PDB file of C-alpha atoms in Angstrom:
ATOM      1  CA  MET A   1      21.694  -1.642  13.883  1.00  0.00           C
ATOM      2  CA  ALA A   2      22.449  -0.631  17.369  1.00  0.00           C
ATOM      3  CA  SER A   3      20.460  -2.442  20.193  1.00  0.00           C
ATOM      4  CA  GLY A   4      18.602   0.688  21.456  1.00  0.00           C
ATOM      5  CA  THR A   5      18.724   4.135  21.878  1.00  0.00           C
ATOM      6  CA  GLU A   6      18.431   6.952  24.617  1.00  0.00           C
ATOM      7  CA  ILE A   7      17.035  10.360  24.006  1.00  0.00           C
ATOM      8  CA  ARG A   8      17.385  12.934  26.742  1.00  0.00           C
ATOM      9  CA  LEU A   9      15.078  15.964  26.209  1.00  0.00           C
ATOM     10  CA  SER A  10      16.186  19.019  28.169  1.00  0.00           C
ATOM     11  CA  PRO A  11      14.981  23.043  27.785  1.00  0.00           C
ATOM     12  CA  GLY A  12      15.992  23.723  24.595  1.00  0.00           C
ATOM     13  CA  ALA A  13      18.607  21.023  24.069  1.00  0.00           C
ATOM     14  CA  MET A  14      18.429  17.229  23.319  1.00  0.00           C
ATOM     15  CA  GLN A  15      20.701  14.201  22.990  1.00  0.00           C
ATOM     16  CA  ILE A  16      20.548  10.825  21.345  1.00  0.00           C
ATOM     17  CA  THR A  17      22.804   8.102  22.371  1.00  0.00           C
ATOM     18  CA  ARG A  18      23.097   4.867  20.664  1.00  0.00           C
ATOM     19  CA  ALA A  19      23.841   1.479  22.186  1.00  0.00           C
ATOM     20  CA  PRO A  20      27.159  -0.545  20.752  1.00  0.00           C
ATOM     21  CA  ALA A  21      26.142  -2.052  17.120  1.00  0.00           C
ATOM     22  CA  LEU A  22      25.628  -5.386  17.057  1.00  0.00           C
ATOM     23  CA  PRO A  23      29.482  -6.736  16.566  1.00  0.00           C
ATOM     24  CA  LEU A  24      28.667  -8.049  12.897  1.00  0.00           C
ATOM     25  CA  ALA A  25      32.218  -8.408  11.498  1.00  0.00           C
ATOM     26  CA  GLY A  26      33.275 -11.181  14.312  1.00  0.00           C
ATOM     27  CA  LEU A  27      30.173 -12.827  12.981  1.00  0.00           C
ATOM     28  CA  VAL A  28      30.798 -13.030   8.855  1.00  0.00           C
ATOM     29  CA  VAL A  29      34.199 -12.541   8.611  1.00  0.00           C
ATOM     30  CA  GLY A  30      35.515 -15.529   7.338  1.00  0.00           C
ATOM     31  CA  LYS A  31      32.674 -17.266   6.609  1.00  0.00           C
ATOM     32  CA  PRO A  32      31.322 -18.548   3.139  1.00  0.00           C
ATOM     33  CA  VAL A  33      29.397 -16.033   1.239  1.00  0.00           C
ATOM     34  CA  ARG A  34      26.146 -17.905   1.164  1.00  0.00           C
ATOM     35  CA  GLU A  35      26.217 -18.873   4.928  1.00  0.00           C
ATOM     36  CA  VAL A  36      26.378 -15.302   5.503  1.00  0.00           C
ATOM     37  CA  ALA A  37      23.743 -14.494   2.926  1.00  0.00           C
ATOM     38  CA  ALA A  38      21.177 -16.647   5.012  1.00  0.00           C
ATOM     39  CA  LEU A  39      22.803 -15.107   8.328  1.00  0.00           C
ATOM     40  CA  LEU A  40      22.068 -11.605   7.929  1.00  0.00           C
ATOM     41  CA  PRO A  41      18.310 -11.561   7.499  1.00  0.00           C
ATOM     42  CA  ARG A  42      18.082 -14.122  10.665  1.00  0.00           C
ATOM     43  CA  LEU A  43      20.210 -11.057  13.022  1.00  0.00           C
ATOM     44  CA  PHE A  44      17.448  -8.275  12.698  1.00  0.00           C
ATOM     45  CA  ASN A  45      13.893  -8.971  13.636  1.00  0.00           C
ATOM     46  CA  LEU A  46      12.671  -6.011  10.736  1.00  0.00           C
ATOM     47  CA  CYS A  47      13.151  -6.211   6.777  1.00  0.00           C
ATOM     48  CA  ARG A  48      14.259  -9.450   6.805  1.00  0.00           C
ATOM     49  CA  MET A  49      13.879  -9.756   3.227  1.00  0.00           C
ATOM     50  CA  ALA A  50      15.337  -6.374   1.987  1.00  0.00           C
ATOM     51  CA  GLN A  51      18.131  -7.147   4.460  1.00  0.00           C
ATOM     52  CA  GLY A  52      18.670 -10.843   2.614  1.00  0.00           C
ATOM     53  CA  ALA A  53      18.094  -9.003  -0.685  1.00  0.00           C
ATOM     54  CA  ALA A  54      20.922  -6.606  -0.291  1.00  0.00           C
ATOM     55  CA  ALA A  55      23.183  -9.178   1.036  1.00  0.00           C
ATOM     56  CA  ARG A  56      22.933 -11.926  -1.599  1.00  0.00           C
ATOM     57  CA  ALA A  57      23.147  -8.906  -3.872  1.00  0.00           C
ATOM     58  CA  ALA A  58      26.206  -7.195  -2.304  1.00  0.00           C
ATOM     59  CA  LEU A  59      27.969 -10.930  -2.656  1.00  0.00           C
ATOM     60  CA  GLY A  60      26.676 -11.086  -6.597  1.00  0.00           C
ATOM     61  CA  LEU A  61      24.756 -14.308  -5.630  1.00  0.00           C
ATOM     62  CA  PRO A  62      21.532 -14.546  -7.280  1.00  0.00           C
ATOM     63  CA  PRO A  63      18.181 -12.696  -6.244  1.00  0.00           C
ATOM     64  CA  GLU A  64      15.903 -14.953  -4.322  1.00  0.00           C
ATOM     65  CA  THR A  65      13.181 -12.581  -4.094  1.00  0.00           C
ATOM     66  CA  THR A  66      11.515 -10.403  -6.650  1.00  0.00           C
ATOM     67  CA  THR A  67      10.854  -6.416  -6.180  1.00  0.00           C
ATOM     68  CA  ALA A  68       7.316  -7.733  -5.851  1.00  0.00           C
ATOM     69  CA  ASP A  69       7.988  -9.693  -2.711  1.00  0.00           C
ATOM     70  CA  LEU A  70       9.738  -6.457  -1.146  1.00  0.00           C
ATOM     71  CA  ALA A  71       6.537  -4.568  -1.394  1.00  0.00           C
ATOM     72  CA  ALA A  72       4.710  -6.617   0.120  1.00  0.00           C
ATOM     73  CA  GLU A  73       7.186  -6.711   2.866  1.00  0.00           C
ATOM     74  CA  VAL A  74       7.122  -2.935   3.160  1.00  0.00           C
ATOM     75  CA  LEU A  75       3.595  -2.710   2.731  1.00  0.00           C
ATOM     76  CA  ARG A  76       2.996  -5.029   5.831  1.00  0.00           C
ATOM     77  CA  ASP A  77       5.370  -2.889   7.352  1.00  0.00           C
ATOM     78  CA  HIS A  78       2.943   0.068   6.900  1.00  0.00           C
ATOM     79  CA  LEU A  79      -0.358  -1.452   7.514  1.00  0.00           C
ATOM     80  CA  ALA A  80       1.106  -3.008  11.076  1.00  0.00           C
ATOM     81  CA  ALA A  81       1.757   0.816  11.870  1.00  0.00           C
ATOM     82  CA  LEU A  82      -1.251   2.776  10.576  1.00  0.00           C
ATOM     83  CA  PHE A  83      -3.419   0.145  11.945  1.00  0.00           C
ATOM     84  CA  VAL A  84      -2.130  -1.482  15.171  1.00  0.00           C
ATOM     85  CA  THR A  85       0.707   0.732  16.519  1.00  0.00           C
ATOM     86  CA  LEU A  86      -0.167   4.345  15.818  1.00  0.00           C
ATOM     87  CA  PRO A  87      -4.113   4.792  16.530  1.00  0.00           C
ATOM     88  CA  PRO A  88      -3.393   4.096  20.224  1.00  0.00           C
ATOM     89  CA  LEU A  89      -0.548   6.678  20.696  1.00  0.00           C
ATOM     90  CA  LEU A  90      -3.462   9.130  19.502  1.00  0.00           C
ATOM     91  CA  GLY A  91      -6.475   7.967  21.348  1.00  0.00           C
ATOM     92  CA  LEU A  92      -7.778   5.609  18.669  1.00  0.00           C
ATOM     93  CA  ALA A  93      -8.745   1.554  18.597  1.00  0.00           C
ATOM     94  CA  PRO A  94      -5.903  -0.217  16.478  1.00  0.00           C
ATOM     95  CA  ALA A  95      -7.419  -2.471  14.076  1.00  0.00           C
ATOM     96  CA  ARG A  96      -6.362  -5.669  12.262  1.00  0.00           C
ATOM     97  CA  PRO A  97      -4.168  -5.065   9.330  1.00  0.00           C
ATOM     98  CA  PRO A  98      -6.421  -5.526   6.528  1.00  0.00           C
ATOM     99  CA  GLN A  99      -5.641  -8.774   3.972  1.00  0.00           C
ATOM    100  CA  SER A 100      -7.338  -7.603   1.390  1.00  0.00           C
ATOM    101  CA  ALA A 101      -9.674  -4.309  -0.625  1.00  0.00           C
ATOM    102  CA  ILE A 102      -6.146  -2.973   1.457  1.00  0.00           C
ATOM    103  CA  ALA A 103      -6.253   0.226  -0.816  1.00  0.00           C
ATOM    104  CA  GLN A 104      -9.933   0.691   0.315  1.00  0.00           C
ATOM    105  CA  ALA A 105      -9.100   0.353   3.909  1.00  0.00           C
ATOM    106  CA  LEU A 106      -6.797   3.468   4.103  1.00  0.00           C
ATOM    107  CA  PHE A 107      -8.248   5.782   1.655  1.00  0.00           C
ATOM    108  CA  GLY A 108     -12.020   4.898   1.395  1.00  0.00           C
ATOM    109  CA  MET A 109     -13.441   4.708  -2.503  1.00  0.00           C
ATOM    110  CA  GLY A 110     -12.043   7.649  -3.555  1.00  0.00           C
ATOM    111  CA  GLY A 111      -8.409   6.550  -3.409  1.00  0.00           C
ATOM    112  CA  LEU A 112      -5.138   8.243  -2.359  1.00  0.00           C
ATOM    113  CA  PRO A 113      -5.826  11.962  -2.366  1.00  0.00           C
ATOM    114  CA  ARG A 114      -4.157  13.612  -4.921  1.00  0.00           C
ATOM    115  CA  ASN A 115      -3.789  17.501  -4.128  1.00  0.00           C
ATOM    116  CA  LEU A 116      -4.478  19.633  -1.093  1.00  0.00           C
ATOM    117  CA  PRO A 117      -8.334  20.234  -1.658  1.00  0.00           C
ATOM    118  CA  ASP A 118      -8.590  16.530  -2.028  1.00  0.00           C
ATOM    119  CA  LEU A 119      -6.556  15.918   1.208  1.00  0.00           C
ATOM    120  CA  ASN A 120      -8.601  18.147   3.557  1.00  0.00           C
ATOM    121  CA  LEU A 121     -11.979  16.955   2.172  1.00  0.00           C
ATOM    122  CA  TRP A 122     -10.280  13.261   3.001  1.00  0.00           C
ATOM    123  CA  LEU A 123      -9.429  14.239   6.566  1.00  0.00           C
ATOM    124  CA  ALA A 124     -12.550  15.459   7.479  1.00  0.00           C
ATOM    125  CA  SER A 125     -14.431  12.519   5.610  1.00  0.00           C
ATOM    126  CA  GLY A 126     -13.720   9.682   7.968  1.00  0.00           C
ATOM    127  CA  ALA A 127     -13.250   7.346   5.259  1.00  0.00           C
ATOM    128  CA  GLY A 128     -10.115   4.827   5.730  1.00  0.00           C
ATOM    129  CA  VAL A 129      -7.120   5.584   8.169  1.00  0.00           C
ATOM    130  CA  SER A 130      -8.423   9.289   7.634  1.00  0.00           C
ATOM    131  CA  PRO A 131      -9.177   9.650  11.547  1.00  0.00           C
ATOM    132  CA  LEU A 132      -5.649   8.585  11.878  1.00  0.00           C
ATOM    133  CA  ALA A 133      -4.336  11.616   9.626  1.00  0.00           C
ATOM    134  CA  GLN A 134      -6.942  14.131  10.935  1.00  0.00           C
ATOM    135  CA  ALA A 135      -5.704  13.429  14.783  1.00  0.00           C
ATOM    136  CA  VAL A 136      -1.868  13.986  13.756  1.00  0.00           C
ATOM    137  CA  SER A 137      -2.891  17.214  11.556  1.00  0.00           C
ATOM    138  CA  ARG A 138      -4.719  17.957  14.980  1.00  0.00           C
ATOM    139  CA  ALA A 139      -1.875  17.349  17.366  1.00  0.00           C
ATOM    140  CA  PHE A 140       0.495  19.328  15.256  1.00  0.00           C
ATOM    141  CA  PRO A 141      -0.588  22.098  14.036  1.00  0.00           C
ATOM    142  CA  GLY A 142       0.498  24.074  11.276  1.00  0.00           C
ATOM    143  CA  ARG A 143       4.524  23.786  10.912  1.00  0.00           C
ATOM    144  CA  MET A 144       4.829  22.394  14.414  1.00  0.00           C
ATOM    145  CA  ALA A 145       7.763  19.566  14.421  1.00  0.00           C
ATOM    146  CA  SER A 146       8.627  19.995  11.086  1.00  0.00           C
ATOM    147  CA  ALA A 147      12.117  19.317   9.527  1.00  0.00           C
ATOM    148  CA  PRO A 148      14.035  21.040   6.941  1.00  0.00           C
ATOM    149  CA  ALA A 149      14.591  18.893   3.894  1.00  0.00           C
ATOM    150  CA  LEU A 150      18.183  17.027   4.183  1.00  0.00           C
ATOM    151  CA  PRO A 151      20.183  15.951   1.511  1.00  0.00           C
ATOM    152  CA  ALA A 152      21.111  12.449   0.202  1.00  0.00           C
ATOM    153  CA  PRO A 153      24.136  10.769   1.079  1.00  0.00           C
ATOM    154  CA  ASN A 154      27.165  10.949  -1.926  1.00  0.00           C
ATOM    155  CA  ASP A 155      28.211   7.929  -0.473  1.00  0.00           C
ATOM    156  CA  PRO A 156      25.222   5.697   0.804  1.00  0.00           C
ATOM    157  CA  LEU A 157      27.370   4.314   3.616  1.00  0.00           C
ATOM    158  CA  ALA A 158      28.306   7.788   4.725  1.00  0.00           C
ATOM    159  CA  ASP A 159      27.315   8.490   8.340  1.00  0.00           C
ATOM    160  CA  GLY A 160      25.455  11.676   9.275  1.00  0.00           C
ATOM    161  CA  PRO A 161      22.180  13.666   8.886  1.00  0.00           C
ATOM    162  CA  TYR A 162      21.287  12.854   5.406  1.00  0.00           C
ATOM    163  CA  ASP A 163      17.643  11.347   4.391  1.00  0.00           C
ATOM    164  CA  THR A 164      17.674   7.828   3.113  1.00  0.00           C
ATOM    165  CA  SER A 165      13.514   7.380   4.520  1.00  0.00           C
ATOM    166  CA  LEU A 166      10.892   6.994   2.418  1.00  0.00           C
ATOM    167  CA  ALA A 167      10.643  11.136   2.101  1.00  0.00           C
ATOM    168  CA  ALA A 168      13.818  10.578  -0.795  1.00  0.00           C
ATOM    169  CA  ARG A 169      11.828   7.607  -2.044  1.00  0.00           C
ATOM    170  CA  ARG A 170       8.670   9.628  -2.256  1.00  0.00           C
ATOM    171  CA  ALA A 171       9.183  13.561  -1.614  1.00  0.00           C
ATOM    172  CA  GLY A 172       8.580  14.708  -5.454  1.00  0.00           C
ATOM    173  CA  HIS A 173       4.852  13.077  -5.131  1.00  0.00           C
ATOM    174  CA  PRO A 174       2.619  15.884  -6.032  1.00  0.00           C
ATOM    175  CA  LEU A 175       0.365  15.522  -2.627  1.00  0.00           C
ATOM    176  CA  LEU A 176       3.693  15.738  -0.638  1.00  0.00           C
ATOM    177  CA  THR A 177       5.218  18.781  -2.669  1.00  0.00           C
ATOM    178  CA  ALA A 178       2.149  20.534  -1.848  1.00  0.00           C
ATOM    179  CA  LEU A 179       1.792  19.493   1.566  1.00  0.00           C
ATOM    180  CA  GLU A 180       5.250  20.515   2.655  1.00  0.00           C
ATOM    181  CA  SER A 181       4.648  23.764   0.485  1.00  0.00           C
ATOM    182  CA  GLU A 182       1.985  24.714   3.527  1.00  0.00           C
ATOM    183  CA  ARG A 183       2.913  22.691   6.469  1.00  0.00           C
ATOM    184  CA  GLY A 184       6.329  21.812   6.055  1.00  0.00           C
ATOM    185  CA  ARG A 185       7.924  17.950   6.803  1.00  0.00           C
ATOM    186  CA  SER A 186       5.400  18.396   9.610  1.00  0.00           C
ATOM    187  CA  PRO A 187       4.009  15.098  11.334  1.00  0.00           C
ATOM    188  CA  LEU A 188       1.495  15.271   8.988  1.00  0.00           C
ATOM    189  CA  TRP A 189       3.749  14.880   6.149  1.00  0.00           C
ATOM    190  CA  ARG A 190       5.424  12.187   7.454  1.00  0.00           C
ATOM    191  CA  LEU A 191       2.515  10.061   7.987  1.00  0.00           C
ATOM    192  CA  MET A 192       1.446  10.931   4.117  1.00  0.00           C
ATOM    193  CA  VAL A 193       4.778   9.932   2.780  1.00  0.00           C
ATOM    194  CA  ARG A 194       3.812   6.506   4.514  1.00  0.00           C
ATOM    195  CA  LEU A 195       0.595   6.436   2.855  1.00  0.00           C
ATOM    196  CA  VAL A 196       2.138   7.528  -0.398  1.00  0.00           C
ATOM    197  CA  ASP A 197       4.284   4.991  -0.202  1.00  0.00           C
ATOM    198  CA  ALA A 198       1.796   2.170   0.679  1.00  0.00           C
ATOM    199  CA  GLU A 199      -0.170   3.165  -2.054  1.00  0.00           C
ATOM    200  CA  ALA A 200       2.594   2.832  -4.538  1.00  0.00           C
ATOM    201  CA  CYS A 201       3.431  -0.447  -2.982  1.00  0.00           C
ATOM    202  CA  LEU A 202      -0.089  -1.679  -3.726  1.00  0.00           C
ATOM    203  CA  ARG A 203       0.625  -0.971  -7.693  1.00  0.00           C
ATOM    204  CA  GLY A 204       4.342  -2.657  -7.538  1.00  0.00           C
ATOM    205  CA  ASP A 205       5.609   0.556  -7.550  1.00  0.00           C
ATOM    206  CA  LEU A 206       9.050   0.080  -5.578  1.00  0.00           C
ATOM    207  CA  PRO A 207      12.835   0.541  -6.535  1.00  0.00           C
ATOM    208  CA  ALA A 208      14.489  -2.459  -7.335  1.00  0.00           C
ATOM    209  CA  VAL A 209      17.884  -3.740  -5.572  1.00  0.00           C
ATOM    210  CA  THR A 210      20.763  -2.324  -7.171  1.00  0.00           C
ATOM    211  CA  VAL A 211      24.529  -2.334  -6.399  1.00  0.00           C
ATOM    212  CA  ALA A 212      26.626   0.714  -7.176  1.00  0.00           C
ATOM    213  CA  ASN A 213      30.583   0.458  -6.342  1.00  0.00           C
ATOM    214  CA  GLY A 214      30.411  -2.336  -4.517  1.00  0.00           C
ATOM    215  CA  THR A 215      27.413  -1.312  -2.312  1.00  0.00           C
ATOM    216  CA  ALA A 216      23.909  -2.802  -2.402  1.00  0.00           C
ATOM    217  CA  LEU A 217      20.692  -0.508  -2.063  1.00  0.00           C
ATOM    218  CA  ALA A 218      17.686  -2.454  -1.111  1.00  0.00           C
ATOM    219  CA  PRO A 219      13.830  -0.544  -1.046  1.00  0.00           C
ATOM    220  CA  ALA A 220      12.769  -0.984   3.071  1.00  0.00           C
ATOM    221  CA  ALA A 221      10.001   0.182   4.927  1.00  0.00           C
ATOM    222  CA  ARG A 222      12.114   2.732   6.383  1.00  0.00           C
ATOM    223  CA  GLY A 223      13.810   3.593   3.362  1.00  0.00           C
ATOM    224  CA  THR A 224      17.134   2.418   1.631  1.00  0.00           C
ATOM    225  CA  TYR A 225      19.019   0.201   3.270  1.00  0.00           C
ATOM    226  CA  ALA A 226      22.774   0.003   1.910  1.00  0.00           C
ATOM    227  CA  LEU A 227      25.106  -2.886   2.824  1.00  0.00           C
ATOM    228  CA  ARG A 228      28.555  -3.531   1.586  1.00  0.00           C
ATOM    229  CA  LEU A 229      30.620  -7.196   1.464  1.00  0.00           C
ATOM    230  CA  THR A 230      34.145  -7.993   0.516  1.00  0.00           C
ATOM    231  CA  HIS A 231      34.767 -11.534  -0.077  1.00  0.00           C
ATOM    232  CA  ALA A 232      38.023 -13.316  -1.162  1.00  0.00           C
ATOM    233  CA  GLY A 233      38.042 -17.139  -2.071  1.00  0.00           C
ATOM    234  CA  GLY A 234      34.539 -17.590  -1.300  1.00  0.00           C
ATOM    235  CA  LEU A 235      34.884 -15.952   2.186  1.00  0.00           C
ATOM    236  CA  VAL A 236      33.684 -12.866   3.385  1.00  0.00           C
ATOM    237  CA  THR A 237      36.319 -10.339   4.505  1.00  0.00           C
ATOM    238  CA  THR A 238      34.809  -6.919   5.396  1.00  0.00           C
ATOM    239  CA  ILE A 239      31.154  -6.116   6.230  1.00  0.00           C
ATOM    240  CA  THR A 240      30.092  -2.280   6.167  1.00  0.00           C
ATOM    241  CA  ARG A 241      25.995  -1.777   6.403  1.00  0.00           C
ATOM    242  CA  ARG A 242      23.950   1.973   7.066  1.00  0.00           C
ATOM    243  CA  THR A 243      20.299   2.015   7.763  1.00  0.00           C
ATOM    244  CA  PRO A 244      17.839   4.748   7.270  1.00  0.00           C
ATOM    245  CA  THR A 245      17.676   5.030  11.277  1.00  0.00           C
ATOM    246  CA  ASP A 246      21.351   5.267  10.951  1.00  0.00           C
ATOM    247  CA  HIS A 247      20.513   8.726   9.407  1.00  0.00           C
ATOM    248  CA  LEU A 248      17.882   9.511  10.875  1.00  0.00           C
ATOM    249  CA  LEU A 249      19.069   9.070  14.746  1.00  0.00           C
ATOM    250  CA  ALA A 250      22.339  11.244  13.275  1.00  0.00           C
ATOM    251  CA  PRO A 251      22.764  14.649  15.171  1.00  0.00           C
ATOM    252  CA  GLY A 252      21.098  17.375  12.956  1.00  0.00           C
ATOM    253  CA  GLY A 253      18.870  14.625  11.725  1.00  0.00           C
ATOM    254  CA  MET A 254      15.210  14.670  11.099  1.00  0.00           C
ATOM    255  CA  LEU A 255      14.333  13.490  14.441  1.00  0.00           C
ATOM    256  CA  HIS A 256      16.668  15.785  16.126  1.00  0.00           C
ATOM    257  CA  HIS A 257      14.944  18.497  14.198  1.00  0.00           C
ATOM    258  CA  SER A 258      11.288  17.624  14.775  1.00  0.00           C
ATOM    259  CA  LEU A 259      11.935  16.807  18.816  1.00  0.00           C
ATOM    260  CA  MET A 260      13.524  20.235  18.731  1.00  0.00           C
ATOM    261  CA  GLY A 261      10.297  21.549  17.624  1.00  0.00           C
ATOM    262  CA  SER A 262       7.928  19.947  19.755  1.00  0.00           C
ATOM    263  CA  PRO A 263       6.440  20.000  23.232  1.00  0.00           C
ATOM    264  CA  PRO A 264       8.143  16.982  25.289  1.00  0.00           C
ATOM    265  CA  ALA A 265       4.680  15.644  25.723  1.00  0.00           C
ATOM    266  CA  LEU A 266       4.426  14.828  22.294  1.00  0.00           C
ATOM    267  CA  ALA A 267       7.552  13.221  22.059  1.00  0.00           C
ATOM    268  CA  PRO A 268       6.825   9.911  21.818  1.00  0.00           C
ATOM    269  CA  LEU A 269       4.556  10.149  19.063  1.00  0.00           C
ATOM    270  CA  VAL A 270       7.066  12.092  17.015  1.00  0.00           C
ATOM    271  CA  ILE A 271       9.613   9.480  17.594  1.00  0.00           C
ATOM    272  CA  ALA A 272       6.587   6.948  16.652  1.00  0.00           C
ATOM    273  CA  LEU A 273       5.705   8.929  13.378  1.00  0.00           C
ATOM    274  CA  HIS A 274       9.575   8.597  12.270  1.00  0.00           C
ATOM    275  CA  ASP A 275       9.422   4.631  13.087  1.00  0.00           C
ATOM    276  CA  PRO A 276      13.185   4.367  14.036  1.00  0.00           C
ATOM    277  CA  CYS A 277      13.997   0.570  13.782  1.00  0.00           C
ATOM    278  CA  GLU A 278      15.446   0.213  17.289  1.00  0.00           C
ATOM    279  CA  PRO A 279      13.877   0.332  20.952  1.00  0.00           C
ATOM    280  CA  VAL A 280      14.159   3.948  22.159  1.00  0.00           C
ATOM    281  CA  THR A 281      14.239   4.978  25.851  1.00  0.00           C
ATOM    282  CA  LEU A 282      12.826   8.663  26.226  1.00  0.00           C
ATOM    283  CA  ARG A 283      14.001  10.838  28.982  1.00  0.00           C
ATOM    284  CA  GLU A 284      13.069  14.430  29.954  1.00  0.00           C
ATOM    285  CA  VAL A 285      15.536  15.910  32.335  1.00  0.00           C
ATOM    286  CA  ARG A 286      14.051  19.226  34.172  1.00  0.00           C
ATOM    287  CA  HIS A 287      16.640  21.980  35.623  1.00  0.00           C
ATOM    288  CA  ALA A 288      16.262  23.136  38.701  1.00  0.00           C
TER     289      ALA A 288
END
């Protein structure tokens, strides 16, 4: 993960510049596999359980976490965004994330809307976090700030404008399919993706950690985290990792499209709704 990103907006153009990535090879190559498996989650502030699970899977070590543990970590991140981080950006008061009756706190008594008519009723109901969703809908009417559907990478470690986000995990949900047909992959759609994922986590519906062709894939709060660690003689020899934020911030990626389709004044909200896992500095360049 890079230590930070600068986004420069100018009329009709934008540039994303990421800071140099943490030199992970220098920290892990030559170290014992168990030491590296314990170290990697401590190097990053977010999704530590997912990163630890991926490291152990990539190194062939037995798991120390369950899919239920990962679902709880993902859900905590979603609740922090929905109750603490996002509301003030839309003029709403933050609140303490719920510790119980979570589905009711998110959706009210009716649960997650299942189709567009239900969604429209829910948006107007004031139930759960519907005031937040309604505020997003009003801030970005129609298809404003929507982004095209991007492909998944053939190689999960590939760099570029791919989709390894929550959208890739949940885009087939009937509500999201219907909403995309009406509003595109707009900020409201992105917010509902998070809510669909939160509801799934409450039911324990989260992909398991897998290993394919030497690369571990772990479900995380922003999508799918990919990690490859090779080792010989009990020591790590190489490391390669790719996060959903890497794909999100790539030139031509989801954030690029969404920012280009929204007024500069809404750029901070667009960024927050896409939720990169690193600090972002936004600069608006005005030409004379």
